[in-house]
CSV table of C-alpha atoms in Angstrom, one decimal:
chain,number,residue,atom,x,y,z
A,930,UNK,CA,-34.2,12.6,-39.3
A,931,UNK,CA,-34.2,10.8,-35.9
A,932,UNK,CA,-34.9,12.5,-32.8
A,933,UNK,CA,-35.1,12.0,-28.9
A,934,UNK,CA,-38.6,13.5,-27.5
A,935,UNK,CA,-40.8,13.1,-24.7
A,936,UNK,CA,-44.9,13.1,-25.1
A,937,UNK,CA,-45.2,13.4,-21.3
A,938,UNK,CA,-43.2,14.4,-18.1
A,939,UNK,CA,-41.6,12.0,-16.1
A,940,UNK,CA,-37.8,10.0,-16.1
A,941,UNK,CA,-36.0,8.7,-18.6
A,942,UNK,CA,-38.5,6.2,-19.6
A,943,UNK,CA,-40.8,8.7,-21.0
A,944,UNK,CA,-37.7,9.3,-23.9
A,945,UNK,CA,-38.0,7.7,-27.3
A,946,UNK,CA,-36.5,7.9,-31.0
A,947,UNK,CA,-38.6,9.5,-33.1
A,948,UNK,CA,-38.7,10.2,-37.2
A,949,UNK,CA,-39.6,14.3,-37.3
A,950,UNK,CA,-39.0,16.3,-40.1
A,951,UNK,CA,-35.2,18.0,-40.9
A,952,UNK,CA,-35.0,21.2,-39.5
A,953,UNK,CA,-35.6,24.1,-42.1
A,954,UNK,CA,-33.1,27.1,-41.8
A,955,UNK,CA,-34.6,30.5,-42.3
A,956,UNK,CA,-32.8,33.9,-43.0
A,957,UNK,CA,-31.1,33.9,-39.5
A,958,UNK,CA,-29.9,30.6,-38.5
A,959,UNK,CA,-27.7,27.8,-39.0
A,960,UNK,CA,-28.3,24.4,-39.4
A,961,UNK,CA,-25.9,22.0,-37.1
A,962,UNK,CA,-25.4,18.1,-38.0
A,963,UNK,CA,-25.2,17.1,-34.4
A,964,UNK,CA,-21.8,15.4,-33.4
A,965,UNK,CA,-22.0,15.7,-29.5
A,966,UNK,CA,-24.8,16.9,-27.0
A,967,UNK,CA,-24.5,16.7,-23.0
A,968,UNK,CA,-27.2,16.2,-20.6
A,969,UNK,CA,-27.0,18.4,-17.1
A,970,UNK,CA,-29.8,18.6,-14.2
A,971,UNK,CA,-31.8,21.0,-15.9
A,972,UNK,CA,-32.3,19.1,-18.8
A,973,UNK,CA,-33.8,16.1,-16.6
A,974,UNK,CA,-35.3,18.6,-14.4
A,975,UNK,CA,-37.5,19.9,-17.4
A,976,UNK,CA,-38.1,16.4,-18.8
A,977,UNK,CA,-39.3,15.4,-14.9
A,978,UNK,CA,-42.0,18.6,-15.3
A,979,UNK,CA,-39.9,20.2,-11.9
A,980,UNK,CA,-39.7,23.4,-14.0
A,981,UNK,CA,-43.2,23.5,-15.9
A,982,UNK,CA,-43.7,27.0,-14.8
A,983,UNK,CA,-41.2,28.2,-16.5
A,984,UNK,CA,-40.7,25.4,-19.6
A,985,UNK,CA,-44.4,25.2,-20.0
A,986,UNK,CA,-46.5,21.7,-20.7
A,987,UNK,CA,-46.1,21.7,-24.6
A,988,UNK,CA,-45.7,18.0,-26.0
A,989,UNK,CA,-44.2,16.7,-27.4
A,990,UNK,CA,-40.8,18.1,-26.6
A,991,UNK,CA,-36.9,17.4,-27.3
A,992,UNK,CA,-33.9,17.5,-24.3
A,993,UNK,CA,-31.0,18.6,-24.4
A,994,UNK,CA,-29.3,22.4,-24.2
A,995,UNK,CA,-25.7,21.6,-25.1
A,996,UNK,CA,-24.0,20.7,-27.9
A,997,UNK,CA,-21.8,20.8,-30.4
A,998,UNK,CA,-21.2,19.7,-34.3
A,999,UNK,CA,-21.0,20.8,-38.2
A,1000,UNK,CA,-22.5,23.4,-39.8
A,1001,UNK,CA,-24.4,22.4,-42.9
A,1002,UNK,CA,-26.0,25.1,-44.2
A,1003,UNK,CA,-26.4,28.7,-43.2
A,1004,UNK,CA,-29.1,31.6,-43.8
A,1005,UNK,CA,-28.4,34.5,-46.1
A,1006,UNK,CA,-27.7,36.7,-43.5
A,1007,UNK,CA,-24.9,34.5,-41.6
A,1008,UNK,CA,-21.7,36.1,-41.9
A,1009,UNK,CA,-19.8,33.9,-39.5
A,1010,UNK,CA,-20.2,30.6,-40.6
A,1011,UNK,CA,-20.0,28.7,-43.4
A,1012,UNK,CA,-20.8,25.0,-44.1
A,1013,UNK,CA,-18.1,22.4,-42.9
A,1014,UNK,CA,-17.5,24.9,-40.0
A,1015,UNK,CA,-16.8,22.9,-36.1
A,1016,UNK,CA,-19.3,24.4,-34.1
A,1017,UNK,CA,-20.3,24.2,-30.3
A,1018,UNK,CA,-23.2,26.1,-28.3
A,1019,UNK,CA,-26.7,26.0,-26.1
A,1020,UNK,CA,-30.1,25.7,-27.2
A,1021,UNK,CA,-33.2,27.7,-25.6
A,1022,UNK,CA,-32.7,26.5,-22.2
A,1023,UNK,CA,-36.8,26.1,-22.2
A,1024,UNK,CA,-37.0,24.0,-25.2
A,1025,UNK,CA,-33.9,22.0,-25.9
A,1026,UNK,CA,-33.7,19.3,-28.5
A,1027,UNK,CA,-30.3,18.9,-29.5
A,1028,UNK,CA,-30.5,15.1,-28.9
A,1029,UNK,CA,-31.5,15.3,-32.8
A,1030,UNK,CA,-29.3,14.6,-35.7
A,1031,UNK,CA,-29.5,17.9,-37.1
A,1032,UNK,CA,-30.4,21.1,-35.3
A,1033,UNK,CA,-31.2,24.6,-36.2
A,1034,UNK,CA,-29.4,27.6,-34.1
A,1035,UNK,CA,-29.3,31.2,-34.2
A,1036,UNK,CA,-25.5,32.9,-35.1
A,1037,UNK,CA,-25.1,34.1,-31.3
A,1038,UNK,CA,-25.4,31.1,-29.9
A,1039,UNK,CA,-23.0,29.3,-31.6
A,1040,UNK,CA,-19.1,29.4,-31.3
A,1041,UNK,CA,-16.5,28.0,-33.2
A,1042,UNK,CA,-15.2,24.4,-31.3
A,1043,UNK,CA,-11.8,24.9,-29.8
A,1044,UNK,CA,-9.1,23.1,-31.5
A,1045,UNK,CA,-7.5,20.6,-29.9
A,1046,UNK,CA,-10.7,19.4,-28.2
A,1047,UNK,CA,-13.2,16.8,-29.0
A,1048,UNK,CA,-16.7,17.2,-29.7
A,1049,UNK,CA,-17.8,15.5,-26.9
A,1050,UNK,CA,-15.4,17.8,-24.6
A,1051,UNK,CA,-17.0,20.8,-26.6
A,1052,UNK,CA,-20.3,19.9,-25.7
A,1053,UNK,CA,-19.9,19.2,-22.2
A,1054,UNK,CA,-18.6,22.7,-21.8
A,1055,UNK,CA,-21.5,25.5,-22.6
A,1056,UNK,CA,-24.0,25.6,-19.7
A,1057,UNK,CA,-21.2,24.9,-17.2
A,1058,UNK,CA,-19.4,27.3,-18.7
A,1059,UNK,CA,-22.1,30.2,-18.8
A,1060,UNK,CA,-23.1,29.4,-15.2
A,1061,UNK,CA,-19.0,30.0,-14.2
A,1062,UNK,CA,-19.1,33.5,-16.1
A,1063,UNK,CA,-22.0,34.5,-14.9
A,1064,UNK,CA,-20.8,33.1,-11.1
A,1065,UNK,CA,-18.0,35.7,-11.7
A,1066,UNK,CA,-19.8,38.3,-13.0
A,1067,UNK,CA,-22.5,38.7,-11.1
A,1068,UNK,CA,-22.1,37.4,-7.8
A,1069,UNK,CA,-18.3,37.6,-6.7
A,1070,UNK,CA,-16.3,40.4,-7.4
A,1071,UNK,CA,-12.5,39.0,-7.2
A,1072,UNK,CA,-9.5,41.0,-6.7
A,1073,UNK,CA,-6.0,39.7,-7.1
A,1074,UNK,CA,-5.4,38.1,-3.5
A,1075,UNK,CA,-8.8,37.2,-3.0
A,1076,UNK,CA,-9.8,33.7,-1.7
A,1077,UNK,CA,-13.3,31.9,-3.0
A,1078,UNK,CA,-14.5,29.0,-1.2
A,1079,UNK,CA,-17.2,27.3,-3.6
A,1080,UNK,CA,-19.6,24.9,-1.1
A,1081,UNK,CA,-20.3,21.5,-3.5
A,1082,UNK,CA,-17.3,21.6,-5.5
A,1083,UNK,CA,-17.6,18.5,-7.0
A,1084,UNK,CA,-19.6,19.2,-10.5
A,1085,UNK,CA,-18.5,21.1,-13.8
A,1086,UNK,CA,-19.2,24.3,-12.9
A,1087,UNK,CA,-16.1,24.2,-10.6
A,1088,UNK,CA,-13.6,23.5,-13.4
A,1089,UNK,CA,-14.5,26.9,-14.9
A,1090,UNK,CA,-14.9,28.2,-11.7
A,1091,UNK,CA,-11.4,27.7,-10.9
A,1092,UNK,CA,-10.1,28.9,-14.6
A,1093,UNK,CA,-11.5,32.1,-14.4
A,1094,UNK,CA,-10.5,32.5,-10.7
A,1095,UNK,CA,-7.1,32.0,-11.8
A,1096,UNK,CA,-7.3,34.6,-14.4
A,1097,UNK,CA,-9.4,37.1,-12.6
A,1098,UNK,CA,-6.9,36.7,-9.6
């Protein structure tokens, strides 16, 4: 199985293709054949060693937090999801590696893919997404009639941002 990892911080040129062994799934998990993964500043963050507190220095390491795919295979307790199921979600955002071919996830962070959307558009969408909620959720409390100004508007978070405005308000 190929796989993107880094043996040492730094940018992009630190990345190579590797051979590594196919994920195994255990009890709890689901194994994803990759279709789509998206990179965001926190994955290249990491990969530069700007968050090594928190990541740790563990090599060699995979990138990449979102993604989305196929379910191949399933572990006995999976209720959810079956093989052949369209799939989208985030990886540990500490440890990544869903620039892989095949990647192993637990049930709750997985969702089924939206129909009518690509994979790619699916796997643009989770840690954009999350940081919108949690925007929402935990910072701003928004009534019907209330007006948010969001400073920077120009990135993904906004798109959500302004979805669940609209809904909220």
């Amino acid at each position: 199985m190929k796989k993107i990892i880094y043996h040492k911080f730094g940018d992009a040129d630190v990345l190579e293709m590797a051979d590594t062994v196919m994920p195994e799934v255990s009890e709890t998990t689901v194994l994803i054949k990759v279709k789509a993964v998206s990179l965001n500043p926190l994955d290249w963050k990491i990969r530069n060693g700007e968050m090594k507190l928190m990541s740790g220095s563990k090599f060699p390491r995979g990138t990449g937090i979102d993604f989305s795919g196929i379910v191949e295979t399933t572990g006995s307790s999976i209720k959810q999801y079956k093989a052949g199921d369209e799939v989208f979600g985030l990886l540990d955002v500490f440890k990544g590696a869903a620039l892989a071919e095949y990647i192993i996830a637990s049930e709750k962070d997985i969702a089924p893919k939206p129909m009518g959307i690509s994979f790619e558009q699916a796997a643009a969408a989770p840690v954009v997404g999350s940081a919108a909620i949690q925007l929402f959720d935990t910072l701003v409390n928004i009534q019907t009639g209330s007006e948010v100004l969001i400073n920077g508007a120009s990135g993904g978070i906004v798109m959500f941002a302004i979805q669940i405005a609209k809904t909220k308000g």
